[in-house]
Short mmCIF file of C-alpha atoms in Angstrom, two decimals:
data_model
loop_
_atom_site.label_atom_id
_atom_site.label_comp_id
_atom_site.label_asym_id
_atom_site.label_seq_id
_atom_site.Cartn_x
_atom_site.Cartn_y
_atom_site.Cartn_z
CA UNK N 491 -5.09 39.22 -17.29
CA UNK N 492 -1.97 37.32 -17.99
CA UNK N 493 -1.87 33.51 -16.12
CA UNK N 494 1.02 32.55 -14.63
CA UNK N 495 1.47 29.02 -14.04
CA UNK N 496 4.16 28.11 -11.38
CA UNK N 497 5.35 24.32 -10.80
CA UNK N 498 6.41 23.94 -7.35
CA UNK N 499 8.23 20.56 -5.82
CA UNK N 500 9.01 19.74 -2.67
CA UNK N 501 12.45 18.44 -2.01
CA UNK N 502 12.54 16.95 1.72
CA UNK N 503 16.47 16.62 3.30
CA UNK N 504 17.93 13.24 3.56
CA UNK N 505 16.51 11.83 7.09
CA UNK N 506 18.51 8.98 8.46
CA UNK N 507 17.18 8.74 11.91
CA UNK N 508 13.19 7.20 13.48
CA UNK N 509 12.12 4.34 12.36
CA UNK N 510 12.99 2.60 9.03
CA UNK N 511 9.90 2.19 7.24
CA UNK N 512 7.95 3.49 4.12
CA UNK N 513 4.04 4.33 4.18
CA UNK N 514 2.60 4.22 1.05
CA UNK N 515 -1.09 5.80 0.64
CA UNK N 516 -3.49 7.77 2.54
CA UNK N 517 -6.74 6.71 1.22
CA UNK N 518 -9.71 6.19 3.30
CA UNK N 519 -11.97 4.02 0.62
CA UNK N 520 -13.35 0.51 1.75
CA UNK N 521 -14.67 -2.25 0.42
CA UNK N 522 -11.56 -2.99 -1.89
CA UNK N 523 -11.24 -6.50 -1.07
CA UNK N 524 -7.14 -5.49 -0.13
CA UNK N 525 -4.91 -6.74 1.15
CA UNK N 526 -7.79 -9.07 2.32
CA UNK N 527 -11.43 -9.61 2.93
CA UNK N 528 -12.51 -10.04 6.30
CA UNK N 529 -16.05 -10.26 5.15
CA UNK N 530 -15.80 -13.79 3.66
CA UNK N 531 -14.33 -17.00 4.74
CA UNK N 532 -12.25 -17.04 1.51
CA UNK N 533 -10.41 -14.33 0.25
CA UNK N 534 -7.19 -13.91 -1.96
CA UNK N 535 -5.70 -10.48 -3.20
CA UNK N 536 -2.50 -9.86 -5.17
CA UNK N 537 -1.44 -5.70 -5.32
CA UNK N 538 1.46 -4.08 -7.35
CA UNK N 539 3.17 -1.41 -5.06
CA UNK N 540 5.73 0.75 -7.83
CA UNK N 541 9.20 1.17 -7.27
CA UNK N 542 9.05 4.65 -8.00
CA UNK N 543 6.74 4.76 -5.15
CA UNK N 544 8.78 2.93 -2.67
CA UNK N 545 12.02 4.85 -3.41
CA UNK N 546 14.06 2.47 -1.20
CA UNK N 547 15.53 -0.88 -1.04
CA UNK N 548 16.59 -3.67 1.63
CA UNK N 549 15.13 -6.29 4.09
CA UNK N 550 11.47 -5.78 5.12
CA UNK N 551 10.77 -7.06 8.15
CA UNK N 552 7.04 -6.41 8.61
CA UNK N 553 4.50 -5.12 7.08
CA UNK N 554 1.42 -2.69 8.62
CA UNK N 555 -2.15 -1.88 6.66
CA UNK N 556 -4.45 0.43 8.12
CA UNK N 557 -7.62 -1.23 9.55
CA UNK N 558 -10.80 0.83 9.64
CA UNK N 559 -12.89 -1.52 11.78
CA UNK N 560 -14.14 -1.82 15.50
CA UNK N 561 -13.59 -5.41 15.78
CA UNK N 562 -10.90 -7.73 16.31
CA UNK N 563 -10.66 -9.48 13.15
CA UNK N 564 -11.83 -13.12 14.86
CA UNK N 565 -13.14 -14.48 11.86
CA UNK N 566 -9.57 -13.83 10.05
CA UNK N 567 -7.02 -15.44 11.97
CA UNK N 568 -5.34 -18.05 8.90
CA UNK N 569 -3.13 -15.41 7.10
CA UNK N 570 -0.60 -16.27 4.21
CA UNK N 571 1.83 -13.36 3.13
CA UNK N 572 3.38 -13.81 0.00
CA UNK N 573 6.31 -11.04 -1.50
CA UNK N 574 7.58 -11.10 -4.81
CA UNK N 575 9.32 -8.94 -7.21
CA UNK N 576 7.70 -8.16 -10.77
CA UNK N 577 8.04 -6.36 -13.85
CA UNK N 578 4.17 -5.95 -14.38
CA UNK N 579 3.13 -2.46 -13.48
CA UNK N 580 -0.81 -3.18 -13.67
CA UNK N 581 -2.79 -6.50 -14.03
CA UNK N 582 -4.10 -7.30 -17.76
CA UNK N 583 -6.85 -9.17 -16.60
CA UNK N 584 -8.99 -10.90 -14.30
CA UNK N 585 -6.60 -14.17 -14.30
CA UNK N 586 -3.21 -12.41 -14.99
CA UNK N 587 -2.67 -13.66 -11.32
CA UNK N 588 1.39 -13.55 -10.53
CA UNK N 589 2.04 -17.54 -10.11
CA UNK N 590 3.05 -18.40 -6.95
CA UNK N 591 6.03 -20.47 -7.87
CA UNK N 592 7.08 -16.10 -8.35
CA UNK N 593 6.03 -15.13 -4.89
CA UNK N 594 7.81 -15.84 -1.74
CA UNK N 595 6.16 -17.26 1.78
CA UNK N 596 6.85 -14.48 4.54
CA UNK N 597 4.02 -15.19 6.67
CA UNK N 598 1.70 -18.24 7.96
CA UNK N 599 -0.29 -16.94 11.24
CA UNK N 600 -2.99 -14.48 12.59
CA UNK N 601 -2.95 -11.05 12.99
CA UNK N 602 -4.15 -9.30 15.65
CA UNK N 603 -6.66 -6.06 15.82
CA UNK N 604 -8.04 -4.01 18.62
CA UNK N 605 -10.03 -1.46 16.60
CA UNK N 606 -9.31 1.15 14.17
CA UNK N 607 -5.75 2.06 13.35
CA UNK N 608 -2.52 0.20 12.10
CA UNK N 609 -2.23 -3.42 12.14
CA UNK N 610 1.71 -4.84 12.30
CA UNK N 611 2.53 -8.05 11.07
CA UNK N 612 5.57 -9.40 11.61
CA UNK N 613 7.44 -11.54 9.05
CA UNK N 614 8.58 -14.80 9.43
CA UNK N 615 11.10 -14.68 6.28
CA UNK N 616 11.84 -11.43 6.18
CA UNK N 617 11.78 -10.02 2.38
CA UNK N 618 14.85 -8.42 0.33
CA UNK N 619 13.42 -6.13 -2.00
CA UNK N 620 15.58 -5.11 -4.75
CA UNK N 621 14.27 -1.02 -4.88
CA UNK N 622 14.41 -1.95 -8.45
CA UNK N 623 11.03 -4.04 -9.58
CA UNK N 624 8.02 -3.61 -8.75
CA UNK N 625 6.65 -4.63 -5.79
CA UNK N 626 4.31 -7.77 -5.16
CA UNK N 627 1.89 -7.87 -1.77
CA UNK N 628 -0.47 -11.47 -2.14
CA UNK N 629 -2.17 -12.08 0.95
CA UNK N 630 -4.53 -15.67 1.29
CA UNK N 631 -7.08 -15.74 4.22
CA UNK N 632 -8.51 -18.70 4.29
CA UNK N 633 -9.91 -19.47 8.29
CA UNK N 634 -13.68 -20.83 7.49
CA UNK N 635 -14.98 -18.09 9.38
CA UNK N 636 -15.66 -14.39 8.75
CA UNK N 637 -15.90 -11.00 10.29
CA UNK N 638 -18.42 -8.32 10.70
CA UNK N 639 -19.57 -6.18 7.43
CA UNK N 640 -18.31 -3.15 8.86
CA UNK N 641 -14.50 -4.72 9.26
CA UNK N 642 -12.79 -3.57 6.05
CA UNK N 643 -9.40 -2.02 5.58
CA UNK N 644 -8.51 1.35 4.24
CA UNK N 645 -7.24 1.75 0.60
CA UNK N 646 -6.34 4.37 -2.31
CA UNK N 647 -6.98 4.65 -5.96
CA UNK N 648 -4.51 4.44 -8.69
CA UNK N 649 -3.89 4.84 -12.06
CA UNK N 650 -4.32 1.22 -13.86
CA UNK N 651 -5.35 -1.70 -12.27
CA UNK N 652 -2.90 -2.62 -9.59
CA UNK N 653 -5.11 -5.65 -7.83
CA UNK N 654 -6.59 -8.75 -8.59
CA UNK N 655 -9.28 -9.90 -5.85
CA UNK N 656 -11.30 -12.64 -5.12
CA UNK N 657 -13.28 -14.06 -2.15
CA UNK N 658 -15.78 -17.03 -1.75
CA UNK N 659 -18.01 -18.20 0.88
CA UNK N 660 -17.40 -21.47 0.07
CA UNK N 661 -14.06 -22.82 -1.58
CA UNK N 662 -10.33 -22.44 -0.16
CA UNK N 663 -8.69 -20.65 -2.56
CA UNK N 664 -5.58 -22.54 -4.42
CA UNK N 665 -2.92 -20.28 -4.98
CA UNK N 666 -1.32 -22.81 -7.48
CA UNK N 667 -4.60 -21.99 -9.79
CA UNK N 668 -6.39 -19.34 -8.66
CA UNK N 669 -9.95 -18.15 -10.00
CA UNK N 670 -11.40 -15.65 -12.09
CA UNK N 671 -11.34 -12.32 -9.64
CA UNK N 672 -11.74 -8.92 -10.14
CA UNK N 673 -9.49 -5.88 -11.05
CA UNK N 674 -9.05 -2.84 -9.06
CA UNK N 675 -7.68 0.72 -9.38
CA UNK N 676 -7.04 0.53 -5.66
CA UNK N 677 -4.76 -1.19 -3.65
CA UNK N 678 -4.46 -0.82 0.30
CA UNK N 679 -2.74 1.37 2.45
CA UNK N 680 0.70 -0.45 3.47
CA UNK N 681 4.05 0.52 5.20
CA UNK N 682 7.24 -1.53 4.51
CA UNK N 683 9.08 -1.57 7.69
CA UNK N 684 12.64 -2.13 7.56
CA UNK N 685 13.54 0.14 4.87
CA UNK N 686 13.49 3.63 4.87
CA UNK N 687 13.61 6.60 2.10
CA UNK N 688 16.75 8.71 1.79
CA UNK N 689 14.29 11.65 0.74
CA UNK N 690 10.77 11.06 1.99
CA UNK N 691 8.07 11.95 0.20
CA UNK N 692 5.42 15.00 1.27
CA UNK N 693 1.96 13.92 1.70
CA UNK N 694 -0.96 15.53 2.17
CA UNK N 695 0.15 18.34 -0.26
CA UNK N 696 -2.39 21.60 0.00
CA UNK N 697 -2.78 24.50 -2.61
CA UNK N 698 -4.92 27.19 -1.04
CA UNK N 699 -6.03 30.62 -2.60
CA UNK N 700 -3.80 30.98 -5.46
CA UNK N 701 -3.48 34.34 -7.13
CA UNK N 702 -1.14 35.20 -10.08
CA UNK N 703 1.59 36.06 -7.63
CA UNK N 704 1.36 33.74 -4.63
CA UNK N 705 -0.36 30.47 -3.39
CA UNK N 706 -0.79 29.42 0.29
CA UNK N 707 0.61 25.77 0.34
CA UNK N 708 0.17 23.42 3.51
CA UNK N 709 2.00 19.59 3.74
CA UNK N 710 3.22 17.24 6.00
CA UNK N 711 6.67 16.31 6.11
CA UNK N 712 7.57 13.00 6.44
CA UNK N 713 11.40 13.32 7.08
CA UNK N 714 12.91 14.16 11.01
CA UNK N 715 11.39 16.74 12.73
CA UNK N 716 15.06 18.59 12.99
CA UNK N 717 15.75 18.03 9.24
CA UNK N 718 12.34 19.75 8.00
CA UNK N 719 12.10 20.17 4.36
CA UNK N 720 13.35 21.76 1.20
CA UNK N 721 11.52 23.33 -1.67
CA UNK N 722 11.84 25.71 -4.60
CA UNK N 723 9.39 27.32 -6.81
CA UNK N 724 10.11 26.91 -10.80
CA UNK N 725 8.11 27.38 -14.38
CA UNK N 726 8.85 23.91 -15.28
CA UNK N 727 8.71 20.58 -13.58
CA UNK N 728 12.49 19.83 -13.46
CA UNK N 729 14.29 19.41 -10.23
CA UNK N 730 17.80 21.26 -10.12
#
């Protein structure tokens, strides 16, 4: 029986209207230690976002991670947001840290939870992020108190190792010198209000009960619902 091995891309139709914003990641592992760690009174996190990823540039206003707790993150109410371009697409090491004097302050506050689901915080210094680099989240918690073991954040893997973590139940962590942490292939779920994607990516892509003639695909379109999508079916993996 002869195979026959069909590429198929979606291609979604510009989408100008909703809300500017791009979500990045539908992962649903915990225990990343990103963007933070409620778990311990001292936590700091640095995460690469790509700009092939992001597919958009401009002013980002806010910035929304997915929280998979019950709680109301109490024990995690001394945020710092930091924002920073970079040309590093993965972390070399455990101390290849991004220096600060890179980063720039968006945020100094709380944030505020009432259970599961998206968590908006909104900037203080707004961000301008070229669409160009690489993108830079670094959040510092650092409030003497902690949460409950079950109050983590969602996250998704990655090829390379995209965050640097660290946490301590003791020390305030200097961002000027950070410690040792730990690399991970993960790096949290995130939307980047205040830009938007001229073509938004599918997610959630399906492939069901493929034959040598047909497939049954399933996605989710992220673009308006009155602009819908486009696709095409092709042998190779060029778009037209």
């Amino acid at each position: 029986m002869k195979k026959i091995t069909f590429c198929f891309v979606l291609l979604l139709l510009t989408y100008f209207g909703g809300q500017a914003q791009v979500q990045l990641g539908d992962g649903t592992a915990i225990e990343k230690g990103v963007p933070f760690e409620p778990r311990n009174p001292y936590s700091y996190a640095q995460s690469i976002y790509l700009a092939s990823e992001i597919l958009a540039s401009g002013e980002i206003t806010s910035i929304q991670w997915y929280f998979a707790g019950n709680g109301s993150l109490d024990g995690s109410q001394e945020l710092t947001i930091y924002l920073g371009h970079t040309s590093k697409s993965a972390f070399d090491s455990a101390t290849d840290w991004e220096p600060i004097a890179n980063l720039t302050e968006v945020y100094l506050g709380d944030i505020d939870a009432e259970g599961a689901g998206w968590i908006t915080v909104y900037l203080d210094n707004p961000f301008t992020y070229n669409g160009t680099d690489n993108l830079i989240v670094a959040v510092k918690e650092d409030s003497e108190d902690m949460d409950g073991w079950d109050d983590q954040f969602y996250a998704y893997e990655v090829e390379g190792n995209r965050s640097i973590t660290y946490a301590s139940w003791s020390d305030a962590v200097d961002v000027e010198n950070p410690a040792e942490g730990t690399l991970k292939n993960f790096v949290a779920n995130v939307s980047f209000d205040g830009i938007v994607q001229a073509c938004p990516k599918p997610t959630e892509l399906i492939a069901q009960d493929a034959t040598t003639n047909g497939v049954v695909l399933y996605w989710t379109s992220n673009a308006g619902a009155t602009q819908g999508s486009q696709y095409y079916f092709s042998t190779t993996n060029t778009t037209p």
